[in-house]
Amino acid sequence: MIGKQSSSCPTEPMTLEAAEFLQAENERLNHELRAFVSVALQHGLQDYCETRHPVLTADIRSSQDKSQVGARKKYADVLARINQVPGLQGETGHTEDRTYYRNAQDNVAYIEHSFRNRRFFLGGIWVAPHHREKGIAHTILRALVKASDAVDLSVELVHEPFGNEGLRMDDLEAFYNRHGFTRQRTSDGGMVRFPRSSLDLYLGEPG
């Protein structure tokens, strides 16, 4: 009597190429899932995320908290650094949303700033009328982007002209373009300068 033959076939060993493909595919799916949960959290779907992906949600929140704390420390470091501008003495105001600059005689300029979305948020630069056309705004902005680069912090800008005496919007945008700011969809209509971005619009030192 012939014994009953098994219907199963021996499993072929997985090749190294197949194993690497599966590993890469698994990493891609995990990355996409993490991105999906991050976006869902940003849009207020905390209950959904905590129910479906509790471990991943907790990990993302922990990373975000650490990132927030780290970015705020960087912001404080930038504020300390921009108090020292060539030819000017800076001082953060008591409300901490402005830094004022003066020379040996009088007040020269100020910048408006805050900490938003883990970025240095720049509200604008104002220079006293009798100190304009001297490159002071360029000097202050160069100090700011240098300080931000040093700590790897992005600078976001939403700047409106200061009344009739300020630059027009086109001129403002050209001014900030020279220092590496570009329009970004993520900045709510404003401009962003990412750390160590290329300043390819420079032709020598700005005047």
PDB file of C-alpha atoms in Angstrom:
ATOM      1  CA  MET A   1       0.000   0.000   0.000  1.00  0.00           C
ATOM      2  CA  ILE A   2       1.325   3.318  -1.009  1.00  0.00           C
ATOM      3  CA  GLY A   3       1.383   5.857   1.790  1.00  0.00           C
ATOM      4  CA  LYS A   4      -0.605   9.095   1.545  1.00  0.00           C
ATOM      5  CA  GLN A   5       1.509  11.857   0.067  1.00  0.00           C
ATOM      6  CA  SER A   6       1.571  15.280   1.665  1.00  0.00           C
ATOM      7  CA  SER A   7      -0.050  18.008  -0.398  1.00  0.00           C
ATOM      8  CA  SER A   8       2.291  20.690   0.946  1.00  0.00           C
ATOM      9  CA  CYS A   9       5.479  21.677  -0.833  1.00  0.00           C
ATOM     10  CA  PRO A  10       8.742  22.575   0.889  1.00  0.00           C
ATOM     11  CA  THR A  11       9.013  26.331   1.518  1.00  0.00           C
ATOM     12  CA  GLU A  12      11.655  27.975  -0.585  1.00  0.00           C
ATOM     13  CA  PRO A  13      14.166  29.914   1.540  1.00  0.00           C
ATOM     14  CA  MET A  14      13.789  33.685   1.220  1.00  0.00           C
ATOM     15  CA  THR A  15      16.527  35.280  -0.808  1.00  0.00           C
ATOM     16  CA  LEU A  16      18.557  38.164   0.574  1.00  0.00           C
ATOM     17  CA  GLU A  17      17.077  40.438  -2.083  1.00  0.00           C
ATOM     18  CA  ALA A  18      13.513  39.521  -1.065  1.00  0.00           C
ATOM     19  CA  ALA A  19      14.303  40.032   2.621  1.00  0.00           C
ATOM     20  CA  GLU A  20      15.770  43.481   1.951  1.00  0.00           C
ATOM     21  CA  PHE A  21      12.728  44.402  -0.127  1.00  0.00           C
ATOM     22  CA  LEU A  22      10.328  43.363   2.642  1.00  0.00           C
ATOM     23  CA  GLN A  23      12.333  45.273   5.233  1.00  0.00           C
ATOM     24  CA  ALA A  24      12.339  48.419   3.095  1.00  0.00           C
ATOM     25  CA  GLU A  25       8.612  48.064   2.436  1.00  0.00           C
ATOM     26  CA  ASN A  26       7.917  47.634   6.149  1.00  0.00           C
ATOM     27  CA  GLU A  27       9.930  50.760   6.967  1.00  0.00           C
ATOM     28  CA  ARG A  28       8.071  52.717   4.279  1.00  0.00           C
ATOM     29  CA  LEU A  29       4.664  51.668   5.618  1.00  0.00           C
ATOM     30  CA  ASN A  30       5.663  52.502   9.182  1.00  0.00           C
ATOM     31  CA  HIS A  31       6.898  55.909   8.035  1.00  0.00           C
ATOM     32  CA  GLU A  32       3.629  56.590   6.190  1.00  0.00           C
ATOM     33  CA  LEU A  33       1.603  55.483   9.215  1.00  0.00           C
ATOM     34  CA  ARG A  34       3.586  57.778  11.492  1.00  0.00           C
ATOM     35  CA  ALA A  35       3.041  60.679   9.085  1.00  0.00           C
ATOM     36  CA  PHE A  36      -0.698  59.893   8.924  1.00  0.00           C
ATOM     37  CA  VAL A  37      -1.050  59.810  12.724  1.00  0.00           C
ATOM     38  CA  SER A  38       0.950  63.042  13.065  1.00  0.00           C
ATOM     39  CA  VAL A  39      -1.344  64.834  10.626  1.00  0.00           C
ATOM     40  CA  ALA A  40      -4.437  63.374  12.334  1.00  0.00           C
ATOM     41  CA  LEU A  41      -3.214  64.696  15.697  1.00  0.00           C
ATOM     42  CA  GLN A  42      -2.663  68.139  14.206  1.00  0.00           C
ATOM     43  CA  HIS A  43      -6.277  68.128  13.020  1.00  0.00           C
ATOM     44  CA  GLY A  44      -7.730  67.266  16.414  1.00  0.00           C
ATOM     45  CA  LEU A  45      -8.290  63.520  15.984  1.00  0.00           C
ATOM     46  CA  GLN A  46      -6.713  62.608  19.326  1.00  0.00           C
ATOM     47  CA  ASP A  47      -9.400  60.067  20.326  1.00  0.00           C
ATOM     48  CA  TYR A  48      -9.095  58.211  17.027  1.00  0.00           C
ATOM     49  CA  CYS A  49      -5.299  58.077  17.228  1.00  0.00           C
ATOM     50  CA  GLU A  50      -5.237  56.998  20.860  1.00  0.00           C
ATOM     51  CA  THR A  51      -7.756  54.229  20.144  1.00  0.00           C
ATOM     52  CA  ARG A  52      -6.261  52.849  16.930  1.00  0.00           C
ATOM     53  CA  HIS A  53      -2.549  53.539  17.491  1.00  0.00           C
ATOM     54  CA  PRO A  54      -1.954  54.213  21.210  1.00  0.00           C
ATOM     55  CA  VAL A  55       1.767  53.373  21.306  1.00  0.00           C
ATOM     56  CA  LEU A  56       2.582  55.350  18.161  1.00  0.00           C
ATOM     57  CA  THR A  57       0.473  58.289  19.348  1.00  0.00           C
ATOM     58  CA  ALA A  58       2.288  58.414  22.681  1.00  0.00           C
ATOM     59  CA  ASP A  59       5.662  58.253  20.926  1.00  0.00           C
ATOM     60  CA  ILE A  60       4.747  61.075  18.525  1.00  0.00           C
ATOM     61  CA  ARG A  61       3.510  63.281  21.363  1.00  0.00           C
ATOM     62  CA  SER A  62       6.683  62.661  23.341  1.00  0.00           C
ATOM     63  CA  SER A  63       8.795  63.599  20.313  1.00  0.00           C
ATOM     64  CA  GLN A  64       6.718  66.741  19.726  1.00  0.00           C
ATOM     65  CA  ASP A  65       7.062  67.803  23.357  1.00  0.00           C
ATOM     66  CA  LYS A  66      10.831  67.373  23.229  1.00  0.00           C
ATOM     67  CA  SER A  67      10.969  69.252  19.931  1.00  0.00           C
ATOM     68  CA  GLN A  68       8.917  72.117  21.383  1.00  0.00           C
ATOM     69  CA  VAL A  69      11.179  72.423  24.410  1.00  0.00           C
ATOM     70  CA  GLY A  70      14.303  72.246  22.254  1.00  0.00           C
ATOM     71  CA  ALA A  71      13.004  74.870  19.809  1.00  0.00           C
ATOM     72  CA  ARG A  72      12.067  77.256  22.624  1.00  0.00           C
ATOM     73  CA  LYS A  73      15.607  76.994  24.003  1.00  0.00           C
ATOM     74  CA  LYS A  74      16.936  77.775  20.534  1.00  0.00           C
ATOM     75  CA  TYR A  75      14.624  80.801  20.335  1.00  0.00           C
ATOM     76  CA  ALA A  76      15.981  82.109  23.648  1.00  0.00           C
ATOM     77  CA  ASP A  77      19.521  81.567  22.374  1.00  0.00           C
ATOM     78  CA  VAL A  78      18.775  83.560  19.207  1.00  0.00           C
ATOM     79  CA  LEU A  79      17.359  86.436  21.287  1.00  0.00           C
ATOM     80  CA  ALA A  80      20.553  86.524  23.340  1.00  0.00           C
ATOM     81  CA  ARG A  81      22.742  86.455  20.232  1.00  0.00           C
ATOM     82  CA  ILE A  82      20.935  89.266  18.364  1.00  0.00           C
ATOM     83  CA  ASN A  83      21.485  91.685  21.227  1.00  0.00           C
ATOM     84  CA  GLN A  84      24.994  92.009  19.819  1.00  0.00           C
ATOM     85  CA  VAL A  85      24.828  93.686  16.402  1.00  0.00           C
ATOM     86  CA  PRO A  86      27.841  95.496  14.895  1.00  0.00           C
ATOM     87  CA  GLY A  87      27.658  99.166  15.858  1.00  0.00           C
ATOM     88  CA  LEU A  88      24.473  98.744  17.901  1.00  0.00           C
ATOM     89  CA  GLN A  89      23.459  97.641  21.375  1.00  0.00           C
ATOM     90  CA  GLY A  90      20.323  95.518  21.552  1.00  0.00           C
ATOM     91  CA  GLU A  91      17.967  94.921  24.451  1.00  0.00           C
ATOM     92  CA  THR A  92      14.822  92.809  24.635  1.00  0.00           C
ATOM     93  CA  GLY A  93      11.792  94.808  25.810  1.00  0.00           C
ATOM     94  CA  HIS A  94       9.949  93.985  29.022  1.00  0.00           C
ATOM     95  CA  THR A  95       7.109  92.329  27.064  1.00  0.00           C
ATOM     96  CA  GLU A  96       9.712  90.161  25.296  1.00  0.00           C
ATOM     97  CA  ASP A  97       8.092  90.659  21.888  1.00  0.00           C
ATOM     98  CA  ARG A  98      10.508  93.360  20.714  1.00  0.00           C
ATOM     99  CA  THR A  99      14.257  93.867  20.657  1.00  0.00           C
ATOM    100  CA  TYR A 100      15.344  97.520  20.608  1.00  0.00           C
ATOM    101  CA  TYR A 101      18.614  98.805  19.144  1.00  0.00           C
ATOM    102  CA  ARG A 102      20.437 102.013  19.928  1.00  0.00           C
ATOM    103  CA  ASN A 103      23.794 103.567  19.254  1.00  0.00           C
ATOM    104  CA  ALA A 104      25.740 105.804  21.622  1.00  0.00           C
ATOM    105  CA  GLN A 105      23.338 108.705  21.076  1.00  0.00           C
ATOM    106  CA  ASP A 106      19.760 107.539  20.515  1.00  0.00           C
ATOM    107  CA  ASN A 107      17.326 104.784  19.597  1.00  0.00           C
ATOM    108  CA  VAL A 108      17.914 103.458  16.102  1.00  0.00           C
ATOM    109  CA  ALA A 109      15.605 100.521  15.368  1.00  0.00           C
ATOM    110  CA  TYR A 110      13.575  97.648  16.752  1.00  0.00           C
ATOM    111  CA  ILE A 111      12.321  94.264  15.580  1.00  0.00           C
ATOM    112  CA  GLU A 112       9.106  92.476  16.537  1.00  0.00           C
ATOM    113  CA  HIS A 113       9.331  88.761  17.283  1.00  0.00           C
ATOM    114  CA  SER A 114       7.713  85.792  19.013  1.00  0.00           C
ATOM    115  CA  PHE A 115       7.956  82.003  19.236  1.00  0.00           C
ATOM    116  CA  ARG A 116       5.439  80.174  17.016  1.00  0.00           C
ATOM    117  CA  ASN A 117       5.220  76.664  15.601  1.00  0.00           C
ATOM    118  CA  ARG A 118       8.753  75.847  16.799  1.00  0.00           C
ATOM    119  CA  ARG A 119      10.119  78.784  14.765  1.00  0.00           C
ATOM    120  CA  PHE A 120      11.461  82.282  15.356  1.00  0.00           C
ATOM    121  CA  PHE A 121       8.573  84.447  14.157  1.00  0.00           C
ATOM    122  CA  LEU A 122       9.676  87.847  12.854  1.00  0.00           C
ATOM    123  CA  GLY A 123       6.968  90.509  12.732  1.00  0.00           C
ATOM    124  CA  GLY A 124       9.139  93.109  11.039  1.00  0.00           C
ATOM    125  CA  ILE A 125      12.005  95.567  11.341  1.00  0.00           C
ATOM    126  CA  TRP A 126      11.497  99.297  11.951  1.00  0.00           C
ATOM    127  CA  VAL A 127      14.304 101.840  11.559  1.00  0.00           C
ATOM    128  CA  ALA A 128      14.047 105.439  12.741  1.00  0.00           C
ATOM    129  CA  PRO A 129      13.618 107.809   9.742  1.00  0.00           C
ATOM    130  CA  HIS A 130      16.893 109.690  10.282  1.00  0.00           C
ATOM    131  CA  HIS A 131      18.820 106.385  10.385  1.00  0.00           C
ATOM    132  CA  ARG A 132      17.468 104.917   7.165  1.00  0.00           C
ATOM    133  CA  GLU A 133      19.444 104.316   3.974  1.00  0.00           C
ATOM    134  CA  LYS A 134      22.449 103.271   6.082  1.00  0.00           C
ATOM    135  CA  GLY A 135      22.083  99.489   5.813  1.00  0.00           C
ATOM    136  CA  ILE A 136      20.936  99.124   9.422  1.00  0.00           C
ATOM    137  CA  ALA A 137      18.006  96.821   8.600  1.00  0.00           C
ATOM    138  CA  HIS A 138      20.349  94.598   6.582  1.00  0.00           C
ATOM    139  CA  THR A 139      22.839  94.514   9.451  1.00  0.00           C
ATOM    140  CA  ILE A 140      20.167  93.476  11.956  1.00  0.00           C
ATOM    141  CA  LEU A 141      18.703  90.852   9.645  1.00  0.00           C
ATOM    142  CA  ARG A 142      22.144  89.404   8.881  1.00  0.00           C
ATOM    143  CA  ALA A 143      22.727  89.040  12.637  1.00  0.00           C
ATOM    144  CA  LEU A 144      19.351  87.330  13.021  1.00  0.00           C
ATOM    145  CA  VAL A 145      19.819  84.767  10.260  1.00  0.00           C
ATOM    146  CA  LYS A 146      23.384  84.061  11.411  1.00  0.00           C
ATOM    147  CA  ALA A 147      22.133  83.440  14.967  1.00  0.00           C
ATOM    148  CA  SER A 148      19.293  81.248  13.699  1.00  0.00           C
ATOM    149  CA  ASP A 149      21.657  79.227  11.533  1.00  0.00           C
ATOM    150  CA  ALA A 150      23.948  78.697  14.509  1.00  0.00           C
ATOM    151  CA  VAL A 151      21.193  76.921  16.459  1.00  0.00           C
ATOM    152  CA  ASP A 152      19.413  75.360  13.444  1.00  0.00           C
ATOM    153  CA  LEU A 153      16.152  77.311  13.826  1.00  0.00           C
ATOM    154  CA  SER A 154      13.839  78.421  11.018  1.00  0.00           C
ATOM    155  CA  VAL A 155      12.668  82.037  10.823  1.00  0.00           C
ATOM    156  CA  GLU A 156       9.106  82.750   9.702  1.00  0.00           C
ATOM    157  CA  LEU A 157       7.982  86.179   8.560  1.00  0.00           C
ATOM    158  CA  VAL A 158       4.630  87.854   7.999  1.00  0.00           C
ATOM    159  CA  HIS A 159       5.476  91.516   7.500  1.00  0.00           C
ATOM    160  CA  GLU A 160       3.180  94.359   6.535  1.00  0.00           C
ATOM    161  CA  PRO A 161       4.464  97.866   5.650  1.00  0.00           C
ATOM    162  CA  PHE A 162       4.738 100.294   8.577  1.00  0.00           C
ATOM    163  CA  GLY A 163       2.234 102.911   7.363  1.00  0.00           C
ATOM    164  CA  ASN A 164       3.007 105.270   4.494  1.00  0.00           C
ATOM    165  CA  GLU A 165       6.670 105.565   5.468  1.00  0.00           C
ATOM    166  CA  GLY A 166       7.446 101.848   5.078  1.00  0.00           C
ATOM    167  CA  LEU A 167       8.529  99.898   2.034  1.00  0.00           C
ATOM    168  CA  ARG A 168       5.899  98.643  -0.370  1.00  0.00           C
ATOM    169  CA  MET A 169       5.108  94.933  -0.259  1.00  0.00           C
ATOM    170  CA  ASP A 170       7.079  94.188  -3.435  1.00  0.00           C
ATOM    171  CA  ASP A 171      10.108  96.000  -2.024  1.00  0.00           C
ATOM    172  CA  LEU A 172       9.712  94.252   1.321  1.00  0.00           C
ATOM    173  CA  GLU A 173       9.645  90.852  -0.333  1.00  0.00           C
ATOM    174  CA  ALA A 174      12.728  91.701  -2.403  1.00  0.00           C
ATOM    175  CA  PHE A 175      14.511  92.856   0.762  1.00  0.00           C
ATOM    176  CA  TYR A 176      13.844  89.586   2.585  1.00  0.00           C
ATOM    177  CA  ASN A 177      14.553  87.508  -0.529  1.00  0.00           C
ATOM    178  CA  ARG A 178      18.112  88.813  -0.387  1.00  0.00           C
ATOM    179  CA  HIS A 179      18.493  87.180   3.012  1.00  0.00           C
ATOM    180  CA  GLY A 180      17.173  83.788   1.940  1.00  0.00           C
ATOM    181  CA  PHE A 181      13.462  84.161   2.756  1.00  0.00           C
ATOM    182  CA  THR A 182      11.023  82.506   0.353  1.00  0.00           C
ATOM    183  CA  ARG A 183       7.254  82.146   0.268  1.00  0.00           C
ATOM    184  CA  GLN A 184       5.984  78.844   1.657  1.00  0.00           C
ATOM    185  CA  ARG A 185       2.485  77.379   1.706  1.00  0.00           C
ATOM    186  CA  THR A 186       3.002  76.283   5.312  1.00  0.00           C
ATOM    187  CA  SER A 187       3.588  79.847   6.564  1.00  0.00           C
ATOM    188  CA  ASP A 188       0.045  81.168   6.076  1.00  0.00           C
ATOM    189  CA  GLY A 189       0.943  83.511   3.249  1.00  0.00           C
ATOM    190  CA  GLY A 190       4.237  84.600   4.754  1.00  0.00           C
ATOM    191  CA  MET A 191       7.875  83.820   4.081  1.00  0.00           C
ATOM    192  CA  VAL A 192      10.313  81.399   5.696  1.00  0.00           C
ATOM    193  CA  ARG A 193      14.069  81.167   5.897  1.00  0.00           C
ATOM    194  CA  PHE A 194      15.248  77.672   6.689  1.00  0.00           C
ATOM    195  CA  PRO A 195      18.582  77.190   8.490  1.00  0.00           C
ATOM    196  CA  ARG A 196      21.620  77.384   6.228  1.00  0.00           C
ATOM    197  CA  SER A 197      19.445  78.065   3.201  1.00  0.00           C
ATOM    198  CA  SER A 198      21.339  79.239   0.149  1.00  0.00           C
ATOM    199  CA  LEU A 199      21.712  82.987  -0.103  1.00  0.00           C
ATOM    200  CA  ASP A 200      22.115  82.820  -3.865  1.00  0.00           C
ATOM    201  CA  LEU A 201      20.388  86.184  -4.353  1.00  0.00           C
ATOM    202  CA  TYR A 202      23.338  87.925  -2.753  1.00  0.00           C
ATOM    203  CA  LEU A 203      25.735  89.774  -5.005  1.00  0.00           C
ATOM    204  CA  GLY A 204      28.283  90.767  -2.451  1.00  0.00           C
ATOM    205  CA  GLU A 205      27.183  92.490   0.731  1.00  0.00           C
ATOM    206  CA  PRO A 206      23.752  94.148   0.632  1.00  0.00           C
ATOM    207  CA  GLY A 207      23.794  97.902   0.943  1.00  0.00           C
TER     208      GLY A 207
END
